[in-house]
Structures are given as structure tokens and as C-alpha cells.
Amino acid sequence: MKLAKLNGKPEIFYSIQGEGKSIGKPAIFVRLSLCNLHCVWCDTDYTWNWKSTPFPHVNDNQQGYEKYIKKDWIVEVSVAEIISELANYPCKRIILTGGEPLMQQKELIPLAIALKKSGYMIEVETNGTIVPLQELDQHIDQYNVSPKLENSNNSKRLREKAKAYTYFNANKRANFKFVIDKQEDLEEIESLIGTFKIAADKIYLMPQGTTGKQLMAKQQWLIEICKTMGYNYTDRLHILIYGDKRGV
Ligand code: SF4
């Protein structure tokens, strides 16, 4: 399985879930590399923004920012190595994140089986474009689906997969988290919610931002919308606590 590499090691770290339905719960994050999208504001672009890719990123013009050399940012690990690393932490909640974890869903099946045997609860964070295989799905306790909007700079053809949205909408273990930057984003998600008839209580609105100041500027109006529409509001707790850092 291909994991993202951080400080020369597979990116596995113990923290708290900072967003969505399980916000505030202690959890061990396992970050898989590779993604099938290329969001312009992605904060884990070291999982996909390789030197050969043509995709723009908000950091492109920042001094010192360079696209990543793929072989330097991926580490191949076995199920046994992951299970052994997880045993170092006093926690039974695993969050499989990325990148897009479902790009490696065949490889995830033996990991999910081993995790369940050891009593772990498994959350999967996904961009909602790939339908999980049944052999994997049966072991997953929660899907945190984060559909990408036009502000991500992915084409509609790439980011909006009706089959996958329909699947997650029908799955009782899935919730939808939308990252909101501007008013136009809300209009777009209202259209998606209408098309796929997503129930209000499955929906989480989260402000876009990588600083506390940016998040707070959007809190008030998003909370009012949640109150009106019956959606859930979620902050980005890890940004408020740790800032925009990796591996926390
Ligand atoms: S789907 Fe997630 S990991 Fe992939 S580019 Fe977008 S934000 Fe980054």
C-alpha cells in the first residue's frame, strides 16, 4: 500500500479528528498517497502534485514552493507494518485519509479485515468519486464524504460522479462535508443536494481556510445557514489548535 511520506516515514499520526461528524474524537490517521483529483487549494498536495503534472495550485507562486518528486513522497508499507505501528497508540479509532484512499481500495481490504479483528473502528475520508467495493465496505464504520465544488478547479466531469454520490447517499454510514468559501458555493451545493436528494442531517458545512482568522470570518454566516436549513456546522479544529501543519 502506498502511504504518504512525512519526515522520511509513513504518515501515521495520533491526533484528534478535526472536522465533521467525529470532531474532537482522538484518532489515529493513516494518510494514503495518490489522488484522482487536483484541488487548487489542496492542503495535502504532496500526495498527488508531482513534478510532471500540469495542475495549478495556490502555492505555485509562493517562494520556495515546488511540485513534488513522486518517489520521494510515497512509501510502500505492508498491512503488518501498519498494524504494528498502530499498536504504539492508545486509541482504537482509525481514519484512513489521503489523497484519495479509495484509489487503493483493493489493498485496503486486508488492512480493514486486520483492523476489525483487532477491534478498531474505521473511518474513511473520501472525495466521493469512487464507489467502495463490497469487500471493503462491509468493514467500514463511517464514510466522511467531501464532494468537491467548482472552487476546487476540477472539471465537473471529474469531480461529480452520480453513481458514487447516489451510493454514499443511500449508505447510512456516510455523511457529506462541504467546504464553503463563498456564497456561490452554497448555491452549487443546494443544486447537488436537490439533484441527489441528500438528507439535511447528513450534511456538514465547513468554512474553507487554513488560519483561524480565515475560518472565523466565515463562521457566522455558515452557522446561520445551518440553522435555517437543518445542516450541521463543522469547524476545522486541528487548524484552530495546531495551525496548518502536517502530521498533527
Ligand atoms: S480530493 Fe482531497 S486530496 Fe485530492 S486534491 Fe482534492 S483536497 Fe487534495
PDB file of C-alpha atoms and ligand atoms in Angstrom:
ATOM      1  CA  MET A   1       0.000   0.000   0.000  1.00  0.00           C
ATOM      2  CA  LYS A   2       1.275   3.476  -0.866  1.00  0.00           C
ATOM      3  CA  LEU A   3       1.319   5.844   2.079  1.00  0.00           C
ATOM      4  CA  ALA A   4       2.341   9.492   2.060  1.00  0.00           C
ATOM      5  CA  LYS A   5       5.808  10.028   3.465  1.00  0.00           C
ATOM      6  CA  LEU A   6       6.432  12.528   6.230  1.00  0.00           C
ATOM      7  CA  ASN A   7       9.835  13.133   7.784  1.00  0.00           C
ATOM      8  CA  GLY A   8      11.129  10.057   5.954  1.00  0.00           C
ATOM      9  CA  LYS A   9       8.455   7.762   7.454  1.00  0.00           C
ATOM     10  CA  PRO A  10       4.931   6.606   6.527  1.00  0.00           C
ATOM     11  CA  GLU A  11       2.485   9.327   7.593  1.00  0.00           C
ATOM     12  CA  ILE A  12       0.692   7.740  10.536  1.00  0.00           C
ATOM     13  CA  PHE A  13      -0.017  10.005  13.481  1.00  0.00           C
ATOM     14  CA  TYR A  14      -2.161  10.239  16.594  1.00  0.00           C
ATOM     15  CA  SER A  15      -4.306  13.330  16.959  1.00  0.00           C
ATOM     16  CA  ILE A  16      -7.971  14.280  17.159  1.00  0.00           C
ATOM     17  CA  GLN A  17     -10.480  14.300  14.359  1.00  0.00           C
ATOM     18  CA  GLY A  18     -10.665  17.990  13.486  1.00  0.00           C
ATOM     19  CA  GLU A  19     -13.677  18.029  11.180  1.00  0.00           C
ATOM     20  CA  GLY A  20     -17.132  16.629  10.628  1.00  0.00           C
ATOM     21  CA  LYS A  21     -19.236  14.076  12.461  1.00  0.00           C
ATOM     22  CA  SER A  22     -16.474  12.763  14.769  1.00  0.00           C
ATOM     23  CA  ILE A  23     -14.948  16.147  15.541  1.00  0.00           C
ATOM     24  CA  GLY A  24     -12.952  16.164  18.768  1.00  0.00           C
ATOM     25  CA  LYS A  25     -12.523  12.382  18.997  1.00  0.00           C
ATOM     26  CA  PRO A  26      -8.982  11.030  19.431  1.00  0.00           C
ATOM     27  CA  ALA A  27      -7.981   9.150  16.300  1.00  0.00           C
ATOM     28  CA  ILE A  28      -5.003   7.670  14.504  1.00  0.00           C
ATOM     29  CA  PHE A  29      -4.620   9.000  10.980  1.00  0.00           C
ATOM     30  CA  VAL A  30      -3.198   6.852   8.216  1.00  0.00           C
ATOM     31  CA  ARG A  31      -2.542   9.006   5.169  1.00  0.00           C
ATOM     32  CA  LEU A  32      -2.561   7.231   1.835  1.00  0.00           C
ATOM     33  CA  SER A  33      -0.826   8.761  -1.151  1.00  0.00           C
ATOM     34  CA  LEU A  34      -2.354   9.379  -4.626  1.00  0.00           C
ATOM     35  CA  CYS A  35      -5.475  11.264  -5.588  1.00  0.00           C
ATOM     36  CA  ASN A  36      -7.697  11.254  -8.669  1.00  0.00           C
ATOM     37  CA  LEU A  37      -8.496  14.972  -8.282  1.00  0.00           C
ATOM     38  CA  HIS A  38      -6.276  18.065  -8.145  1.00  0.00           C
ATOM     39  CA  CYS A  39      -7.930  20.692  -5.970  1.00  0.00           C
ATOM     40  CA  VAL A  40      -6.232  24.043  -6.405  1.00  0.00           C
ATOM     41  CA  TRP A  41      -6.260  24.698  -2.630  1.00  0.00           C
ATOM     42  CA  CYS A  42      -5.430  21.110  -1.529  1.00  0.00           C
ATOM     43  CA  ASP A  43      -3.528  21.064   1.762  1.00  0.00           C
ATOM     44  CA  THR A  44      -2.118  17.575   1.128  1.00  0.00           C
ATOM     45  CA  ASP A  45      -0.801  18.208  -2.370  1.00  0.00           C
ATOM     46  CA  TYR A  46       2.273  16.143  -1.518  1.00  0.00           C
ATOM     47  CA  THR A  47       0.016  13.137  -2.220  1.00  0.00           C
ATOM     48  CA  TRP A  48      -0.503  13.982  -5.915  1.00  0.00           C
ATOM     49  CA  ASN A  49       1.052  17.232  -7.176  1.00  0.00           C
ATOM     50  CA  TRP A  50       4.017  15.607  -8.868  1.00  0.00           C
ATOM     51  CA  LYS A  51       6.530  17.441 -10.997  1.00  0.00           C
ATOM     52  CA  SER A  52       5.085  16.006 -14.207  1.00  0.00           C
ATOM     53  CA  THR A  53       1.504  17.194 -13.520  1.00  0.00           C
ATOM     54  CA  PRO A  54       0.123  20.272 -15.284  1.00  0.00           C
ATOM     55  CA  PHE A  55      -2.266  21.236 -12.482  1.00  0.00           C
ATOM     56  CA  PRO A  56      -2.174  24.678 -10.881  1.00  0.00           C
ATOM     57  CA  HIS A  57      -2.002  25.070  -7.116  1.00  0.00           C
ATOM     58  CA  VAL A  58      -2.482  28.163  -4.937  1.00  0.00           C
ATOM     59  CA  ASN A  59       1.102  27.821  -3.708  1.00  0.00           C
ATOM     60  CA  ASP A  60       2.610  27.861  -7.215  1.00  0.00           C
ATOM     61  CA  ASN A  61       3.745  31.459  -6.881  1.00  0.00           C
ATOM     62  CA  GLN A  62       4.990  31.127  -3.318  1.00  0.00           C
ATOM     63  CA  GLN A  63       8.722  31.416  -2.935  1.00  0.00           C
ATOM     64  CA  GLY A  64      10.317  28.018  -2.446  1.00  0.00           C
ATOM     65  CA  TYR A  65       7.228  26.027  -3.480  1.00  0.00           C
ATOM     66  CA  GLU A  66       7.940  23.288  -5.991  1.00  0.00           C
ATOM     67  CA  LYS A  67       5.879  20.394  -7.207  1.00  0.00           C
ATOM     68  CA  TYR A  68       6.860  17.113  -5.563  1.00  0.00           C
ATOM     69  CA  ILE A  69       9.146  14.341  -6.768  1.00  0.00           C
ATOM     70  CA  LYS A  70       6.815  11.351  -6.615  1.00  0.00           C
ATOM     71  CA  LYS A  71       9.298   8.745  -5.439  1.00  0.00           C
ATOM     72  CA  ASP A  72      10.380  10.962  -2.542  1.00  0.00           C
ATOM     73  CA  TRP A  73       6.852  11.367  -1.157  1.00  0.00           C
ATOM     74  CA  ILE A  74       5.494   7.824  -1.310  1.00  0.00           C
ATOM     75  CA  VAL A  75       6.396   4.888   0.898  1.00  0.00           C
ATOM     76  CA  GLU A  76       5.258   1.323   0.297  1.00  0.00           C
ATOM     77  CA  VAL A  77       4.124  -0.416   3.507  1.00  0.00           C
ATOM     78  CA  SER A  78       2.596  -3.789   4.321  1.00  0.00           C
ATOM     79  CA  VAL A  79      -0.531  -4.429   6.391  1.00  0.00           C
ATOM     80  CA  ALA A  80       1.643  -5.985   9.121  1.00  0.00           C
ATOM     81  CA  GLU A  81       3.832  -2.861   9.292  1.00  0.00           C
ATOM     82  CA  ILE A  82       0.783  -0.612   9.641  1.00  0.00           C
ATOM     83  CA  ILE A  83      -0.811  -2.780  12.346  1.00  0.00           C
ATOM     84  CA  SER A  84       2.472  -2.860  14.234  1.00  0.00           C
ATOM     85  CA  GLU A  85       2.792   0.959  14.114  1.00  0.00           C
ATOM     86  CA  LEU A  86      -0.818   1.447  15.262  1.00  0.00           C
ATOM     87  CA  ALA A  87      -0.175  -0.654  18.353  1.00  0.00           C
ATOM     88  CA  ASN A  88       2.004   2.223  19.660  1.00  0.00           C
ATOM     89  CA  TYR A  89      -1.061   4.392  20.271  1.00  0.00           C
ATOM     90  CA  PRO A  90      -3.766   4.102  22.973  1.00  0.00           C
ATOM     91  CA  CYS A  91      -6.630   4.502  20.500  1.00  0.00           C
ATOM     92  CA  LYS A  92      -8.995   2.274  18.541  1.00  0.00           C
ATOM     93  CA  ARG A  93     -10.312   4.813  16.006  1.00  0.00           C
ATOM     94  CA  ILE A  94      -8.533   4.812  12.649  1.00  0.00           C
ATOM     95  CA  ILE A  95      -9.030   7.434   9.986  1.00  0.00           C
ATOM     96  CA  LEU A  96      -7.956   6.371   6.510  1.00  0.00           C
ATOM     97  CA  THR A  97      -7.299   9.624   4.718  1.00  0.00           C
ATOM     98  CA  GLY A  98      -5.348  10.909   1.755  1.00  0.00           C
ATOM     99  CA  GLY A  99      -5.066  11.813  -1.041  1.00  0.00           C
ATOM    100  CA  GLU A 100      -7.984   9.647  -2.048  1.00  0.00           C
ATOM    101  CA  PRO A 101      -7.858   6.379  -0.049  1.00  0.00           C
ATOM    102  CA  LEU A 102     -10.334   4.577  -2.299  1.00  0.00           C
ATOM    103  CA  MET A 103      -7.826   4.719  -5.168  1.00  0.00           C
ATOM    104  CA  GLN A 104      -6.148   1.865  -3.285  1.00  0.00           C
ATOM    105  CA  GLN A 105      -9.270   0.124  -2.102  1.00  0.00           C
ATOM    106  CA  LYS A 106      -8.200  -3.386  -3.149  1.00  0.00           C
ATOM    107  CA  GLU A 107      -5.098  -3.003  -0.990  1.00  0.00           C
ATOM    108  CA  LEU A 108      -7.244  -1.626   1.839  1.00  0.00           C
ATOM    109  CA  ILE A 109      -9.349  -4.799   2.112  1.00  0.00           C
ATOM    110  CA  PRO A 110      -6.741  -6.905   4.013  1.00  0.00           C
ATOM    111  CA  LEU A 111      -5.914  -3.893   6.196  1.00  0.00           C
ATOM    112  CA  ALA A 112      -9.588  -3.351   7.060  1.00  0.00           C
ATOM    113  CA  ILE A 113     -10.008  -7.052   7.903  1.00  0.00           C
ATOM    114  CA  ALA A 114      -6.945  -6.968  10.184  1.00  0.00           C
ATOM    115  CA  LEU A 115      -8.126  -3.749  11.863  1.00  0.00           C
ATOM    116  CA  LYS A 116     -11.576  -5.111  12.613  1.00  0.00           C
ATOM    117  CA  LYS A 117     -10.046  -8.288  14.042  1.00  0.00           C
ATOM    118  CA  SER A 118      -8.078  -6.065  16.421  1.00  0.00           C
ATOM    119  CA  GLY A 119     -11.178  -4.123  17.475  1.00  0.00           C
ATOM    120  CA  TYR A 120     -10.616  -0.860  15.580  1.00  0.00           C
ATOM    121  CA  MET A 121     -13.331   1.484  14.372  1.00  0.00           C
ATOM    122  CA  ILE A 122     -12.613   2.630  10.800  1.00  0.00           C
ATOM    123  CA  GLU A 123     -13.471   5.956   9.200  1.00  0.00           C
ATOM    124  CA  VAL A 124     -12.707   6.638   5.541  1.00  0.00           C
ATOM    125  CA  GLU A 125     -12.294  10.181   4.245  1.00  0.00           C
ATOM    126  CA  THR A 126     -13.122  10.361   0.554  1.00  0.00           C
ATOM    127  CA  ASN A 127     -13.852  12.874  -2.184  1.00  0.00           C
ATOM    128  CA  GLY A 128     -16.928  10.818  -3.113  1.00  0.00           C
ATOM    129  CA  THR A 129     -15.947   9.947  -6.677  1.00  0.00           C
ATOM    130  CA  ILE A 130     -15.285   6.197  -6.245  1.00  0.00           C
ATOM    131  CA  VAL A 131     -17.839   3.558  -5.199  1.00  0.00           C
ATOM    132  CA  PRO A 132     -16.349   1.316  -2.482  1.00  0.00           C
ATOM    133  CA  LEU A 133     -16.063  -2.401  -3.196  1.00  0.00           C
ATOM    134  CA  GLN A 134     -18.443  -4.508  -1.133  1.00  0.00           C
ATOM    135  CA  GLU A 135     -15.475  -6.482   0.280  1.00  0.00           C
ATOM    136  CA  LEU A 136     -14.150  -3.250   1.756  1.00  0.00           C
ATOM    137  CA  ASP A 137     -17.428  -1.555   2.575  1.00  0.00           C
ATOM    138  CA  GLN A 138     -18.523  -4.292   4.989  1.00  0.00           C
ATOM    139  CA  HIS A 139     -15.650  -3.329   7.328  1.00  0.00           C
ATOM    140  CA  ILE A 140     -16.058   0.468   7.237  1.00  0.00           C
ATOM    141  CA  ASP A 141     -17.876   2.160  10.123  1.00  0.00           C
ATOM    142  CA  GLN A 142     -18.087   5.673   8.724  1.00  0.00           C
ATOM    143  CA  TYR A 143     -17.502   7.493   5.444  1.00  0.00           C
ATOM    144  CA  ASN A 144     -16.748  11.200   5.572  1.00  0.00           C
ATOM    145  CA  VAL A 145     -17.557  12.191   2.008  1.00  0.00           C
ATOM    146  CA  SER A 146     -16.279  15.563   0.887  1.00  0.00           C
ATOM    147  CA  PRO A 147     -17.559  16.332  -2.625  1.00  0.00           C
ATOM    148  CA  LYS A 148     -15.509  18.944  -4.409  1.00  0.00           C
ATOM    149  CA  LEU A 149     -17.096  22.054  -5.888  1.00  0.00           C
ATOM    150  CA  GLU A 150     -16.193  24.327  -8.784  1.00  0.00           C
ATOM    151  CA  ASN A 151     -13.850  26.275  -6.442  1.00  0.00           C
ATOM    152  CA  SER A 152     -11.574  23.197  -6.409  1.00  0.00           C
ATOM    153  CA  ASN A 153     -10.699  23.771 -10.100  1.00  0.00           C
ATOM    154  CA  ASN A 154     -11.551  20.164 -11.004  1.00  0.00           C
ATOM    155  CA  SER A 155     -13.832  19.776 -14.036  1.00  0.00           C
ATOM    156  CA  LYS A 156     -17.424  18.746 -13.295  1.00  0.00           C
ATOM    157  CA  ARG A 157     -16.820  15.509 -15.245  1.00  0.00           C
ATOM    158  CA  LEU A 158     -14.005  14.574 -12.846  1.00  0.00           C
ATOM    159  CA  ARG A 159     -15.474  15.704  -9.538  1.00  0.00           C
ATOM    160  CA  GLU A 160     -19.166  14.863  -9.847  1.00  0.00           C
ATOM    161  CA  LYS A 161     -19.797  11.127 -10.155  1.00  0.00           C
ATOM    162  CA  ALA A 162     -23.517  10.429  -9.953  1.00  0.00           C
ATOM    163  CA  LYS A 163     -23.057   6.722  -9.257  1.00  0.00           C
ATOM    164  CA  ALA A 164     -20.785   7.360  -6.287  1.00  0.00           C
ATOM    165  CA  TYR A 165     -22.916  10.198  -4.849  1.00  0.00           C
ATOM    166  CA  THR A 166     -26.011   8.005  -5.115  1.00  0.00           C
ATOM    167  CA  TYR A 167     -24.174   5.162  -3.387  1.00  0.00           C
ATOM    168  CA  PHE A 168     -22.993   7.276  -0.447  1.00  0.00           C
ATOM    169  CA  ASN A 169     -26.361   8.996  -0.129  1.00  0.00           C
ATOM    170  CA  ALA A 170     -28.024   5.607   0.325  1.00  0.00           C
ATOM    171  CA  ASN A 171     -25.353   4.401   2.770  1.00  0.00           C
ATOM    172  CA  LYS A 172     -26.412   5.065   6.385  1.00  0.00           C
ATOM    173  CA  ARG A 173     -22.752   5.168   7.460  1.00  0.00           C
ATOM    174  CA  ALA A 174     -21.920   8.071   5.135  1.00  0.00           C
ATOM    175  CA  ASN A 175     -22.105  11.784   5.808  1.00  0.00           C
ATOM    176  CA  PHE A 176     -21.341  14.664   3.441  1.00  0.00           C
ATOM    177  CA  LYS A 177     -18.985  17.509   4.280  1.00  0.00           C
ATOM    178  CA  PHE A 178     -18.907  20.552   2.008  1.00  0.00           C
ATOM    179  CA  VAL A 179     -16.078  23.072   2.133  1.00  0.00           C
ATOM    180  CA  ILE A 180     -17.550  26.534   1.665  1.00  0.00           C
ATOM    181  CA  ASP A 181     -15.588  29.546   0.558  1.00  0.00           C
ATOM    182  CA  LYS A 182     -18.175  31.894  -0.976  1.00  0.00           C
ATOM    183  CA  GLN A 183     -21.896  32.418  -1.450  1.00  0.00           C
ATOM    184  CA  GLU A 184     -21.707  30.799  -4.911  1.00  0.00           C
ATOM    185  CA  ASP A 185     -20.512  27.575  -3.258  1.00  0.00           C
ATOM    186  CA  LEU A 186     -23.762  27.413  -1.320  1.00  0.00           C
ATOM    187  CA  GLU A 187     -25.803  27.745  -4.492  1.00  0.00           C
ATOM    188  CA  GLU A 188     -23.795  24.926  -6.016  1.00  0.00           C
ATOM    189  CA  ILE A 189     -24.290  22.590  -3.058  1.00  0.00           C
ATOM    190  CA  GLU A 190     -28.016  23.369  -2.928  1.00  0.00           C
ATOM    191  CA  SER A 191     -28.183  22.190  -6.524  1.00  0.00           C
ATOM    192  CA  LEU A 192     -26.233  18.996  -5.677  1.00  0.00           C
ATOM    193  CA  ILE A 193     -28.339  18.339  -2.585  1.00  0.00           C
ATOM    194  CA  GLY A 194     -31.501  18.780  -4.678  1.00  0.00           C
ATOM    195  CA  THR A 195     -30.288  16.539  -7.505  1.00  0.00           C
ATOM    196  CA  PHE A 196     -29.216  13.701  -5.213  1.00  0.00           C
ATOM    197  CA  LYS A 197     -31.858  14.316  -2.525  1.00  0.00           C
ATOM    198  CA  ILE A 198     -29.306  14.291   0.288  1.00  0.00           C
ATOM    199  CA  ALA A 199     -30.955  14.472   3.714  1.00  0.00           C
ATOM    200  CA  ALA A 200     -30.151  17.661   5.673  1.00  0.00           C
ATOM    201  CA  ASP A 201     -28.940  15.757   8.733  1.00  0.00           C
ATOM    202  CA  LYS A 202     -26.246  14.012   6.652  1.00  0.00           C
ATOM    203  CA  ILE A 203     -24.776  17.360   5.615  1.00  0.00           C
ATOM    204  CA  TYR A 204     -21.897  19.256   7.285  1.00  0.00           C
ATOM    205  CA  LEU A 205     -20.867  22.730   6.144  1.00  0.00           C
ATOM    206  CA  MET A 206     -17.259  23.679   6.854  1.00  0.00           C
ATOM    207  CA  PRO A 207     -15.550  27.011   6.176  1.00  0.00           C
ATOM    208  CA  GLN A 208     -12.589  26.977   3.804  1.00  0.00           C
ATOM    209  CA  GLY A 209      -9.453  28.345   5.416  1.00  0.00           C
ATOM    210  CA  THR A 210      -6.012  27.437   6.690  1.00  0.00           C
ATOM    211  CA  THR A 211      -5.841  30.005   9.518  1.00  0.00           C
ATOM    212  CA  GLY A 212      -8.098  30.669  12.482  1.00  0.00           C
ATOM    213  CA  LYS A 213      -8.776  34.155  11.118  1.00  0.00           C
ATOM    214  CA  GLN A 214      -9.965  32.830   7.752  1.00  0.00           C
ATOM    215  CA  LEU A 215     -12.221  30.276   9.433  1.00  0.00           C
ATOM    216  CA  MET A 216     -13.730  32.761  11.860  1.00  0.00           C
ATOM    217  CA  ALA A 217     -14.588  35.180   9.047  1.00  0.00           C
ATOM    218  CA  LYS A 218     -16.976  32.568   7.630  1.00  0.00           C
ATOM    219  CA  GLN A 219     -18.311  31.048  10.848  1.00  0.00           C
ATOM    220  CA  GLN A 220     -21.243  33.376  11.495  1.00  0.00           C
ATOM    221  CA  TRP A 221     -22.929  33.235   8.115  1.00  0.00           C
ATOM    222  CA  LEU A 222     -22.393  29.489   7.732  1.00  0.00           C
ATOM    223  CA  ILE A 223     -23.906  28.801  11.164  1.00  0.00           C
ATOM    224  CA  GLU A 224     -26.967  30.878  10.242  1.00  0.00           C
ATOM    225  CA  ILE A 225     -27.386  28.837   7.064  1.00  0.00           C
ATOM    226  CA  CYS A 226     -27.095  25.600   9.053  1.00  0.00           C
ATOM    227  CA  LYS A 227     -29.777  26.840  11.461  1.00  0.00           C
ATOM    228  CA  THR A 228     -32.098  27.721   8.586  1.00  0.00           C
ATOM    229  CA  MET A 229     -31.553  24.567   6.528  1.00  0.00           C
ATOM    230  CA  GLY A 230     -31.072  21.989   9.309  1.00  0.00           C
ATOM    231  CA  TYR A 231     -27.496  21.203   8.241  1.00  0.00           C
ATOM    232  CA  ASN A 232     -24.639  20.571  10.672  1.00  0.00           C
ATOM    233  CA  TYR A 233     -21.796  23.055  11.074  1.00  0.00           C
ATOM    234  CA  THR A 234     -18.254  21.857  11.462  1.00  0.00           C
ATOM    235  CA  ASP A 235     -15.131  23.791  12.248  1.00  0.00           C
ATOM    236  CA  ARG A 236     -11.566  22.786  11.389  1.00  0.00           C
ATOM    237  CA  LEU A 237     -10.484  22.139  14.948  1.00  0.00           C
ATOM    238  CA  HIS A 238      -6.971  20.979  14.060  1.00  0.00           C
ATOM    239  CA  ILE A 239      -6.307  24.313  12.282  1.00  0.00           C
ATOM    240  CA  LEU A 240      -7.501  26.231  15.345  1.00  0.00           C
ATOM    241  CA  ILE A 241      -5.346  24.123  17.675  1.00  0.00           C
ATOM    242  CA  TYR A 242      -2.213  23.376  15.668  1.00  0.00           C
ATOM    243  CA  GLY A 243      -2.339  25.713  12.644  1.00  0.00           C
ATOM    244  CA  ASP A 244      -1.822  24.444   9.098  1.00  0.00           C
ATOM    245  CA  LYS A 245       0.759  21.786   9.955  1.00  0.00           C
ATOM    246  CA  ARG A 246       1.372  18.272   8.721  1.00  0.00           C
ATOM    247  CA  GLY A 247       1.333  15.188  10.905  1.00  0.00           C
ATOM    248  CA  VAL A 248      -0.780  16.636  13.762  1.00  0.00           C
TER     249      VAL A 248
HETATM  250  S1  SF4 B   1      -9.648  15.398  -3.276  1.00  0.00           S
HETATM  251 FE1  SF4 B   1      -8.646  15.876  -1.327  1.00  0.00          FE
HETATM  252  S2  SF4 B   1      -6.552  15.072  -1.511  1.00  0.00           S
HETATM  253 FE2  SF4 B   1      -7.454  15.124  -3.561  1.00  0.00          FE
HETATM  254  S3  SF4 B   1      -6.745  17.044  -4.412  1.00  0.00           S
HETATM  255 FE3  SF4 B   1      -8.764  17.414  -3.504  1.00  0.00          FE
HETATM  256  S4  SF4 B   1      -8.373  18.076  -1.402  1.00  0.00           S
HETATM  257 FE4  SF4 B   1      -6.480  17.162  -2.180  1.00  0.00          FE
END
